[in-house]
Amino acid sequence: QVQVVQSGAELKRPGASVTVSCKSSGYTFTSYYVHWVRQAPGQGLEWMGRINPGGGGGTKYAQKFQGRVTMTRDTSTSTVYMELSSLTSEDTAIYYCAREDGAGATKLDYWGQGTLVTVSS
Amino acid sequence: DIQMTQSPSSLSASVGDRVTIACRASRRISTYLNWYQQKPGQPPKFLIYDVSNLQTGVPSRFSGSGSGTDFTLTISSVQPEDFATYYCQQSYIDPPTFGQGTRLDLK
């Protein structure tokens, strides 16, 4: 069965960077895009970007995060990473990774459990 | 970016009620409209794709309709496990965008 497991909660100081991991199992890792979506406390869902774990690991990022986010993958461990730099309190949120269903549009069928990132001095 | 607007932002219902949630896109998105359900402390769950197709395992009391810019999610008879927040999402063009959510709670 498909499983998506994320790394644990993080506490970071303003200006620091954070890296969240997302390990997939139960399917062919390189055949499905992985997206990152975040949710600030009590707020809605915000798309951050996606990575193609196959091929060259191509990425597409939301304009809001361009220059501050980097998504990478390790095919040997079926793991995707999301690094966000220059953190501010506005980045305090739950970060989710999610698999795209493979049909050619952004339909997110399996989600990780979420990783809480808290930015505080 | 395409803006997705849901209404109402919240609604109260009793078990057995029929409820409808609306979602409007700021431009036409054909049938590239998906719905998710989120319960407190959990990630979103994929419910419906391409307006009206139920994801595997989703009960048939859920249905979706619409095209162009206006869409609806209907629960024909609300069950206790349906009290949650619902989000629409367009997959017509990047970036994918979500509605602000509709919270369904117990009356």
mmCIF file of N, CA and C in Angstrom, chain A:
data_model
loop_
_atom_site.group_PDB
_atom_site.id
_atom_site.type_symbol
_atom_site.label_atom_id
_atom_site.label_comp_id
_atom_site.label_asym_id
_atom_site.label_seq_id
_atom_site.Cartn_x
_atom_site.Cartn_y
_atom_site.Cartn_z
ATOM 1 N N GLN A 1 0.835 -1.186 0.000
ATOM 2 C CA GLN A 1 0.000 0.000 0.000
ATOM 3 C C GLN A 1 0.883 1.253 0.000
ATOM 4 N N VAL A 2 0.370 2.294 -0.600
ATOM 5 C CA VAL A 2 1.128 3.540 -0.681
ATOM 6 C C VAL A 2 1.255 4.162 0.712
ATOM 7 N N GLN A 3 2.478 4.554 1.038
ATOM 8 C CA GLN A 3 2.721 5.264 2.290
ATOM 9 C C GLN A 3 3.659 6.431 2.023
ATOM 10 N N VAL A 4 3.381 7.532 2.702
ATOM 11 C CA VAL A 4 4.211 8.727 2.605
ATOM 12 C C VAL A 4 4.474 9.191 4.029
ATOM 13 N N VAL A 5 5.746 9.161 4.418
ATOM 14 C CA VAL A 5 6.104 9.450 5.809
ATOM 15 C C VAL A 5 7.090 10.614 5.855
ATOM 16 N N GLN A 6 6.732 11.614 6.624
ATOM 17 C CA GLN A 6 7.563 12.822 6.723
ATOM 18 C C GLN A 6 8.395 12.824 7.999
ATOM 19 N N SER A 7 9.407 13.677 7.998
ATOM 20 C CA SER A 7 10.266 13.843 9.163
ATOM 21 C C SER A 7 9.520 14.621 10.256
ATOM 22 N N GLY A 8 10.144 14.675 11.419
ATOM 23 C CA GLY A 8 9.482 15.220 12.583
ATOM 24 C C GLY A 8 9.513 16.738 12.685
ATOM 25 N N ALA A 9 8.837 17.229 13.710
ATOM 26 C CA ALA A 9 8.691 18.664 13.912
ATOM 27 C C ALA A 9 10.031 19.352 14.087
ATOM 28 N N GLU A 10 10.063 20.624 13.690
ATOM 29 C CA GLU A 10 11.281 21.420 13.733
ATOM 30 C C GLU A 10 10.989 22.767 14.410
ATOM 31 N N LEU A 11 11.958 23.229 15.170
ATOM 32 C CA LEU A 11 11.924 24.570 15.747
ATOM 33 C C LEU A 11 13.145 25.306 15.220
ATOM 34 N N LYS A 12 12.898 26.424 14.566
ATOM 35 C CA LYS A 12 13.988 27.161 13.945
ATOM 36 C C LYS A 12 13.952 28.624 14.353
ATOM 37 N N ARG A 13 15.150 29.234 14.339
ATOM 38 C CA ARG A 13 15.257 30.673 14.608
ATOM 39 C C ARG A 13 15.022 31.441 13.309
ATOM 40 N N PRO A 14 14.536 32.650 13.421
ATOM 41 C CA PRO A 14 14.398 33.487 12.220
ATOM 42 C C PRO A 14 15.729 33.607 11.493
ATOM 43 N N GLY A 15 15.666 33.515 10.170
ATOM 44 C CA GLY A 15 16.855 33.589 9.340
ATOM 45 C C GLY A 15 17.475 32.251 9.020
ATOM 46 N N ALA A 16 17.084 31.222 9.749
ATOM 47 C CA ALA A 16 17.643 29.890 9.530
ATOM 48 C C ALA A 16 16.959 29.220 8.339
ATOM 49 N N SER A 17 17.427 28.020 8.042
ATOM 50 C CA SER A 17 16.831 27.175 7.017
ATOM 51 C C SER A 17 16.298 25.909 7.663
ATOM 52 N N VAL A 18 15.350 25.278 6.990
ATOM 53 C CA VAL A 18 14.814 24.009 7.461
ATOM 54 C C VAL A 18 14.716 23.059 6.277
ATOM 55 N N THR A 19 14.966 21.788 6.548
ATOM 56 C CA THR A 19 14.797 20.754 5.534
ATOM 57 C C THR A 19 13.835 19.700 6.062
ATOM 58 N N VAL A 20 12.800 19.438 5.288
ATOM 59 C CA VAL A 20 11.798 18.431 5.632
ATOM 60 C C VAL A 20 11.920 17.292 4.626
ATOM 61 N N SER A 21 11.893 16.076 5.132
ATOM 62 C CA SER A 21 11.985 14.918 4.243
ATOM 63 C C SER A 21 10.641 14.224 4.115
ATOM 64 N N CYS A 22 10.505 13.470 3.036
ATOM 65 C CA CYS A 22 9.241 12.819 2.683
ATOM 66 C C CYS A 22 9.593 11.501 2.008
ATOM 67 N N LYS A 23 9.395 10.397 2.720
ATOM 68 C CA LYS A 23 9.804 9.088 2.217
ATOM 69 C C LYS A 23 8.587 8.319 1.729
ATOM 70 N N SER A 24 8.672 7.830 0.518
ATOM 71 C CA SER A 24 7.547 7.134 -0.113
ATOM 72 C C SER A 24 7.814 5.643 -0.204
ATOM 73 N N SER A 25 6.743 4.868 -0.146
ATOM 74 C CA SER A 25 6.846 3.430 -0.337
ATOM 75 C C SER A 25 5.544 2.908 -0.906
ATOM 76 N N GLY A 26 5.597 1.701 -1.456
ATOM 77 C CA GLY A 26 4.387 1.067 -1.963
ATOM 78 C C GLY A 26 4.053 1.385 -3.401
ATOM 79 N N TYR A 27 4.919 2.132 -4.065
ATOM 80 C CA TYR A 27 4.699 2.425 -5.483
ATOM 81 C C TYR A 27 6.049 2.760 -6.116
ATOM 82 N N THR A 28 6.058 2.904 -7.439
ATOM 83 C CA THR A 28 7.287 3.243 -8.148
ATOM 84 C C THR A 28 7.579 4.730 -7.962
ATOM 85 N N PHE A 29 8.557 5.010 -7.140
ATOM 86 C CA PHE A 29 8.861 6.377 -6.707
ATOM 87 C C PHE A 29 9.082 7.330 -7.881
ATOM 88 N N THR A 30 9.764 6.867 -8.902
ATOM 89 C CA THR A 30 10.145 7.756 -10.005
ATOM 90 C C THR A 30 9.022 8.021 -10.995
ATOM 91 N N SER A 31 7.867 7.414 -10.784
ATOM 92 C CA SER A 31 6.769 7.557 -11.738
ATOM 93 C C SER A 31 5.735 8.606 -11.349
ATOM 94 N N TYR A 32 5.863 9.199 -10.198
ATOM 95 C CA TYR A 32 4.841 10.131 -9.715
ATOM 96 C C TYR A 32 5.485 11.397 -9.150
ATOM 97 N N TYR A 33 4.986 12.555 -9.595
ATOM 98 C CA TYR A 33 5.453 13.810 -9.035
ATOM 99 C C TYR A 33 5.104 13.878 -7.552
ATOM 100 N N VAL A 34 5.909 14.634 -6.819
ATOM 101 C CA VAL A 34 5.618 14.919 -5.414
ATOM 102 C C VAL A 34 5.506 16.430 -5.247
ATOM 103 N N HIS A 35 4.463 16.851 -4.563
ATOM 104 C CA HIS A 35 4.188 18.256 -4.328
ATOM 105 C C HIS A 35 4.375 18.574 -2.852
ATOM 106 N N TRP A 36 4.608 19.860 -2.583
ATOM 107 C CA TRP A 36 4.647 20.360 -1.211
ATOM 108 C C TRP A 36 3.582 21.433 -1.045
ATOM 109 N N VAL A 37 2.811 21.289 0.024
ATOM 110 C CA VAL A 37 1.718 22.200 0.350
ATOM 111 C C VAL A 37 1.862 22.567 1.827
ATOM 112 N N ARG A 38 1.678 23.828 2.147
ATOM 113 C CA ARG A 38 1.786 24.187 3.559
ATOM 114 C C ARG A 38 0.490 24.788 4.069
ATOM 115 N N GLN A 39 0.342 24.763 5.389
ATOM 116 C CA GLN A 39 -0.873 25.252 6.035
ATOM 117 C C GLN A 39 -0.487 25.979 7.312
ATOM 118 N N ALA A 40 -0.617 27.277 7.292
ATOM 119 C CA ALA A 40 -0.351 28.072 8.489
ATOM 120 C C ALA A 40 -1.438 27.784 9.536
ATOM 121 N N PRO A 41 -1.152 28.050 10.792
ATOM 122 C CA PRO A 41 -2.119 27.727 11.864
ATOM 123 C C PRO A 41 -3.487 28.317 11.598
ATOM 124 N N GLY A 42 -4.492 27.449 11.569
ATOM 125 C CA GLY A 42 -5.865 27.887 11.370
ATOM 126 C C GLY A 42 -6.185 28.408 9.979
ATOM 127 N N GLN A 43 -5.274 28.208 9.038
ATOM 128 C CA GLN A 43 -5.449 28.738 7.689
ATOM 129 C C GLN A 43 -5.662 27.637 6.660
ATOM 130 N N GLY A 44 -5.736 28.056 5.403
ATOM 131 C CA GLY A 44 -5.970 27.122 4.317
ATOM 132 C C GLY A 44 -4.688 26.539 3.754
ATOM 133 N N LEU A 45 -4.819 25.936 2.575
ATOM 134 C CA LEU A 45 -3.732 25.199 1.941
ATOM 135 C C LEU A 45 -3.049 26.067 0.883
ATOM 136 N N GLU A 46 -1.731 26.033 0.903
ATOM 137 C CA GLU A 46 -0.929 26.852 -0.019
ATOM 138 C C GLU A 46 0.084 25.973 -0.732
ATOM 139 N N TRP A 47 0.012 25.952 -2.060
ATOM 140 C CA TRP A 47 0.931 25.146 -2.863
ATOM 141 C C TRP A 47 2.289 25.821 -2.929
ATOM 142 N N MET A 48 3.338 25.022 -2.723
ATOM 143 C CA MET A 48 4.695 25.561 -2.742
ATOM 144 C C MET A 48 5.470 25.172 -3.994
ATOM 145 N N GLY A 49 5.199 23.967 -4.496
ATOM 146 C CA GLY A 49 5.933 23.524 -5.661
ATOM 147 C C GLY A 49 5.883 22.020 -5.801
ATOM 148 N N ARG A 50 6.575 21.532 -6.823
ATOM 149 C CA ARG A 50 6.586 20.092 -7.060
ATOM 150 C C ARG A 50 7.930 19.676 -7.635
ATOM 151 N N ILE A 51 8.184 18.380 -7.538
ATOM 152 C CA ILE A 51 9.393 17.798 -8.085
ATOM 153 C C ILE A 51 9.026 16.515 -8.827
ATOM 154 N N ASN A 52 9.709 16.282 -9.917
ATOM 155 C CA ASN A 52 9.589 15.032 -10.648
ATOM 156 C C ASN A 52 10.721 14.128 -10.174
ATOM 157 N N PRO A 53 10.409 13.100 -9.378
ATOM 158 C CA PRO A 53 11.490 12.243 -8.868
ATOM 159 C C PRO A 53 12.215 11.454 -9.954
ATOM 160 N N GLY A 54 11.577 11.297 -11.112
ATOM 161 C CA GLY A 54 12.226 10.603 -12.207
ATOM 162 C C GLY A 54 13.077 11.545 -13.035
ATOM 163 N N GLY A 55 13.700 10.981 -14.053
ATOM 164 C CA GLY A 55 14.507 11.794 -14.946
ATOM 165 C C GLY A 55 15.558 12.590 -14.207
ATOM 166 N N GLY A 56 15.624 13.870 -14.486
ATOM 167 C CA GLY A 56 16.616 14.732 -13.858
ATOM 168 C C GLY A 56 16.175 15.417 -12.593
ATOM 169 N N GLY A 57 15.013 15.037 -12.055
ATOM 170 C CA GLY A 57 14.549 15.670 -10.827
ATOM 171 C C GLY A 57 14.043 17.080 -11.047
ATOM 172 N N GLY A 58 13.416 17.330 -12.181
ATOM 173 C CA GLY A 58 12.929 18.668 -12.495
ATOM 174 C C GLY A 58 11.955 19.194 -11.474
ATOM 175 N N THR A 59 11.987 20.500 -11.270
ATOM 176 C CA THR A 59 11.147 21.145 -10.264
ATOM 177 C C THR A 59 10.374 22.310 -10.852
ATOM 178 N N LYS A 60 9.291 22.673 -10.165
ATOM 179 C CA LYS A 60 8.572 23.899 -10.443
ATOM 180 C C LYS A 60 8.133 24.454 -9.103
ATOM 181 N N TYR A 61 8.416 25.727 -8.896
ATOM 182 C CA TYR A 61 8.117 26.357 -7.623
ATOM 183 C C TYR A 61 7.098 27.471 -7.785
ATOM 184 N N ALA A 62 6.290 27.667 -6.739
ATOM 185 C CA ALA A 62 5.408 28.821 -6.718
ATOM 186 C C ALA A 62 6.259 30.089 -6.705
ATOM 187 N N GLN A 63 5.778 31.095 -7.404
ATOM 188 C CA GLN A 63 6.542 32.338 -7.517
ATOM 189 C C GLN A 63 6.873 32.914 -6.143
ATOM 190 N N LYS A 64 5.942 32.765 -5.213
ATOM 191 C CA LYS A 64 6.140 33.314 -3.870
ATOM 192 C C LYS A 64 7.387 32.764 -3.193
ATOM 193 N N PHE A 65 7.764 31.543 -3.534
ATOM 194 C CA PHE A 65 8.866 30.881 -2.843
ATOM 195 C C PHE A 65 10.143 30.804 -3.687
ATOM 196 N N GLN A 66 10.066 31.295 -4.915
ATOM 197 C CA GLN A 66 11.242 31.277 -5.785
ATOM 198 C C GLN A 66 12.427 31.930 -5.100
ATOM 199 N N GLY A 67 13.568 31.237 -5.139
ATOM 200 C CA GLY A 67 14.773 31.759 -4.533
ATOM 201 C C GLY A 67 14.936 31.366 -3.082
ATOM 202 N N ARG A 68 13.878 30.833 -2.492
ATOM 203 C CA ARG A 68 13.933 30.482 -1.070
ATOM 204 C C ARG A 68 13.683 29.000 -0.826
ATOM 205 N N VAL A 69 13.120 28.308 -1.821
ATOM 206 C CA VAL A 69 12.801 26.897 -1.658
ATOM 207 C C VAL A 69 13.618 26.067 -2.641
ATOM 208 N N THR A 70 14.019 24.891 -2.186
ATOM 209 C CA THR A 70 14.721 23.938 -3.029
ATOM 210 C C THR A 70 14.165 22.558 -2.743
ATOM 211 N N MET A 71 13.733 21.876 -3.793
ATOM 212 C CA MET A 71 13.224 20.508 -3.664
ATOM 213 C C MET A 71 14.191 19.578 -4.380
ATOM 214 N N THR A 72 14.559 18.526 -3.684
ATOM 215 C CA THR A 72 15.471 17.539 -4.250
ATOM 216 C C THR A 72 14.939 16.148 -3.964
ATOM 217 N N ARG A 73 15.577 15.157 -4.614
ATOM 218 C CA ARG A 73 15.140 13.800 -4.336
ATOM 219 C C ARG A 73 16.343 12.876 -4.316
ATOM 220 N N ASP A 74 16.166 11.748 -3.598
ATOM 221 C CA ASP A 74 17.158 10.685 -3.537
ATOM 222 C C ASP A 74 16.445 9.413 -3.974
ATOM 223 N N THR A 75 16.701 8.989 -5.183
ATOM 224 C CA THR A 75 15.984 7.823 -5.707
ATOM 225 C C THR A 75 16.410 6.536 -4.990
ATOM 226 N N SER A 76 17.585 6.513 -4.397
ATOM 227 C CA SER A 76 18.039 5.285 -3.723
ATOM 228 C C SER A 76 17.233 5.008 -2.463
ATOM 229 N N THR A 77 16.643 6.053 -1.890
ATOM 230 C CA THR A 77 15.856 5.888 -0.662
ATOM 231 C C THR A 77 14.403 6.305 -0.851
ATOM 232 N N SER A 78 14.023 6.638 -2.083
ATOM 233 C CA SER A 78 12.644 7.070 -2.392
ATOM 234 C C SER A 78 12.208 8.227 -1.501
ATOM 235 N N THR A 79 13.097 9.160 -1.359
ATOM 236 C CA THR A 79 12.847 10.284 -0.460
ATOM 237 C C THR A 79 12.973 11.608 -1.205
ATOM 238 N N VAL A 80 12.033 12.492 -0.927
ATOM 239 C CA VAL A 80 12.059 13.852 -1.440
ATOM 240 C C VAL A 80 12.347 14.800 -0.275
ATOM 241 N N TYR A 81 13.092 15.844 -0.557
ATOM 242 C CA TYR A 81 13.442 16.832 0.456
ATOM 243 C C TYR A 81 12.965 18.211 0.018
ATOM 244 N N MET A 82 12.544 19.000 0.991
ATOM 245 C CA MET A 82 12.155 20.380 0.758
ATOM 246 C C MET A 82 12.922 21.252 1.745
ATOM 247 N N GLU A 83 13.759 22.128 1.185
ATOM 248 C CA GLU A 83 14.504 23.062 2.023
ATOM 249 C C GLU A 83 13.944 24.461 1.828
ATOM 250 N N LEU A 84 13.658 25.135 2.921
ATOM 251 C CA LEU A 84 13.166 26.514 2.888
ATOM 252 C C LEU A 84 14.126 27.370 3.705
ATOM 253 N N SER A 85 14.620 28.426 3.094
ATOM 254 C CA SER A 85 15.634 29.250 3.739
ATOM 255 C C SER A 85 15.076 30.601 4.170
ATOM 256 N N SER A 86 15.908 31.364 4.861
ATOM 257 C CA SER A 86 15.556 32.725 5.319
ATOM 258 C C SER A 86 14.202 32.741 6.015
ATOM 259 N N LEU A 87 14.051 31.847 6.969
ATOM 260 C CA LEU A 87 12.755 31.680 7.640
ATOM 261 C C LEU A 87 12.371 32.910 8.447
ATOM 262 N N THR A 88 11.071 33.208 8.427
ATOM 263 C CA THR A 88 10.475 34.223 9.296
ATOM 264 C C THR A 88 9.302 33.589 10.030
ATOM 265 N N SER A 89 8.721 34.339 10.937
ATOM 266 C CA SER A 89 7.586 33.801 11.687
ATOM 267 C C SER A 89 6.422 33.464 10.758
ATOM 268 N N GLU A 90 6.366 34.119 9.619
ATOM 269 C CA GLU A 90 5.309 33.839 8.635
ATOM 270 C C GLU A 90 5.419 32.431 8.049
ATOM 271 N N ASP A 91 6.566 31.791 8.216
ATOM 272 C CA ASP A 91 6.763 30.435 7.702
ATOM 273 C C ASP A 91 6.349 29.369 8.711
ATOM 274 N N THR A 92 5.904 29.764 9.873
ATOM 275 C CA THR A 92 5.379 28.798 10.844
ATOM 276 C C THR A 92 4.136 28.155 10.254
ATOM 277 N N ALA A 93 4.189 26.842 10.082
ATOM 278 C CA ALA A 93 3.111 26.139 9.386
ATOM 279 C C ALA A 93 3.343 24.641 9.474
ATOM 280 N N ILE A 94 2.329 23.892 9.082
ATOM 281 C CA ILE A 94 2.487 22.467 8.828
ATOM 282 C C ILE A 94 2.805 22.312 7.347
ATOM 283 N N TYR A 95 3.854 21.581 7.068
ATOM 284 C CA TYR A 95 4.292 21.344 5.693
ATOM 285 C C TYR A 95 3.939 19.909 5.326
ATOM 286 N N TYR A 96 3.212 19.772 4.226
ATOM 287 C CA TYR A 96 2.803 18.463 3.737
ATOM 288 C C TYR A 96 3.481 18.167 2.409
ATOM 289 N N CYS A 97 3.884 16.914 2.234
ATOM 290 C CA CYS A 97 4.194 16.440 0.895
ATOM 291 C C CYS A 97 3.025 15.571 0.445
ATOM 292 N N ALA A 98 2.826 15.505 -0.844
ATOM 293 C CA ALA A 98 1.705 14.742 -1.381
ATOM 294 C C ALA A 98 2.061 14.226 -2.764
ATOM 295 N N ARG A 99 1.616 13.038 -3.057
ATOM 296 C CA ARG A 99 1.857 12.440 -4.371
ATOM 297 C C ARG A 99 0.797 12.901 -5.358
ATOM 298 N N GLU A 100 1.231 13.247 -6.560
ATOM 299 C CA GLU A 100 0.280 13.528 -7.631
ATOM 300 C C GLU A 100 -0.139 12.213 -8.254
ATOM 301 N N ASP A 101 -1.411 12.123 -8.658
ATOM 302 C CA ASP A 101 -1.950 10.808 -9.036
ATOM 303 C C ASP A 101 -1.465 10.271 -10.373
ATOM 304 N N GLY A 102 -0.716 11.031 -11.104
ATOM 305 C CA GLY A 102 -0.115 10.491 -12.319
ATOM 306 C C GLY A 102 -0.934 10.665 -13.570
ATOM 307 N N ALA A 103 -2.087 11.315 -13.455
ATOM 308 C CA ALA A 103 -2.958 11.476 -14.620
ATOM 309 C C ALA A 103 -2.700 12.765 -15.382
ATOM 310 N N GLY A 104 -1.694 13.510 -14.983
ATOM 311 C CA GLY A 104 -1.308 14.659 -15.793
ATOM 312 C C GLY A 104 -1.778 16.000 -15.303
ATOM 313 N N ALA A 105 -2.439 16.048 -14.166
ATOM 314 C CA ALA A 105 -2.817 17.328 -13.567
ATOM 315 C C ALA A 105 -2.658 17.172 -12.062
ATOM 316 N N THR A 106 -2.665 18.296 -11.366
ATOM 317 C CA THR A 106 -2.358 18.252 -9.937
ATOM 318 C C THR A 106 -3.552 17.739 -9.143
ATOM 319 N N LYS A 107 -3.591 16.436 -8.987
ATOM 320 C CA LYS A 107 -4.568 15.780 -8.119
ATOM 321 C C LYS A 107 -3.753 14.989 -7.105
ATOM 322 N N LEU A 108 -3.890 15.367 -5.852
ATOM 323 C CA LEU A 108 -2.991 14.877 -4.803
ATOM 324 C C LEU A 108 -3.661 13.757 -4.038
ATOM 325 N N ASP A 109 -3.269 12.518 -4.361
ATOM 326 C CA ASP A 109 -4.032 11.387 -3.850
ATOM 327 C C ASP A 109 -3.497 10.789 -2.556
ATOM 328 N N TYR A 110 -2.225 10.934 -2.274
ATOM 329 C CA TYR A 110 -1.680 10.439 -1.010
ATOM 330 C C TYR A 110 -0.833 11.525 -0.376
ATOM 331 N N TRP A 111 -1.107 11.761 0.919
ATOM 332 C CA TRP A 111 -0.444 12.845 1.645
ATOM 333 C C TRP A 111 0.377 12.283 2.809
ATOM 334 N N GLY A 112 1.490 12.964 3.079
ATOM 335 C CA GLY A 112 2.208 12.677 4.303
ATOM 336 C C GLY A 112 1.433 13.177 5.512
ATOM 337 N N GLN A 113 1.926 12.830 6.676
ATOM 338 C CA GLN A 113 1.213 13.187 7.900
ATOM 339 C C GLN A 113 1.404 14.651 8.294
ATOM 340 N N GLY A 114 2.347 15.310 7.639
ATOM 341 C CA GLY A 114 2.601 16.718 7.927
ATOM 342 C C GLY A 114 3.778 16.882 8.879
ATOM 343 N N THR A 115 4.490 17.982 8.717
ATOM 344 C CA THR A 115 5.607 18.324 9.589
ATOM 345 C C THR A 115 5.415 19.759 10.070
ATOM 346 N N LEU A 116 5.316 19.928 11.363
ATOM 347 C CA LEU A 116 5.160 21.269 11.926
ATOM 348 C C LEU A 116 6.523 21.948 11.996
ATOM 349 N N VAL A 117 6.613 23.086 11.349
ATOM 350 C CA VAL A 117 7.810 23.918 11.440
ATOM 351 C C VAL A 117 7.433 25.192 12.188
ATOM 352 N N THR A 118 8.102 25.414 13.286
ATOM 353 C CA THR A 118 7.860 26.603 14.097
ATOM 354 C C THR A 118 9.080 27.510 14.004
ATOM 355 N N VAL A 119 8.842 28.751 13.652
ATOM 356 C CA VAL A 119 9.927 29.731 13.557
ATOM 357 C C VAL A 119 9.732 30.744 14.680
ATOM 358 N N SER A 120 10.689 30.744 15.601
ATOM 359 C CA SER A 120 10.551 31.608 16.772
ATOM 360 C C SER A 120 11.921 31.899 17.354
ATOM 361 N N SER A 121 12.071 33.109 17.851
ATOM 362 C CA SER A 121 13.332 33.464 18.495
ATOM 363 C C SER A 121 13.295 33.100 19.978
#
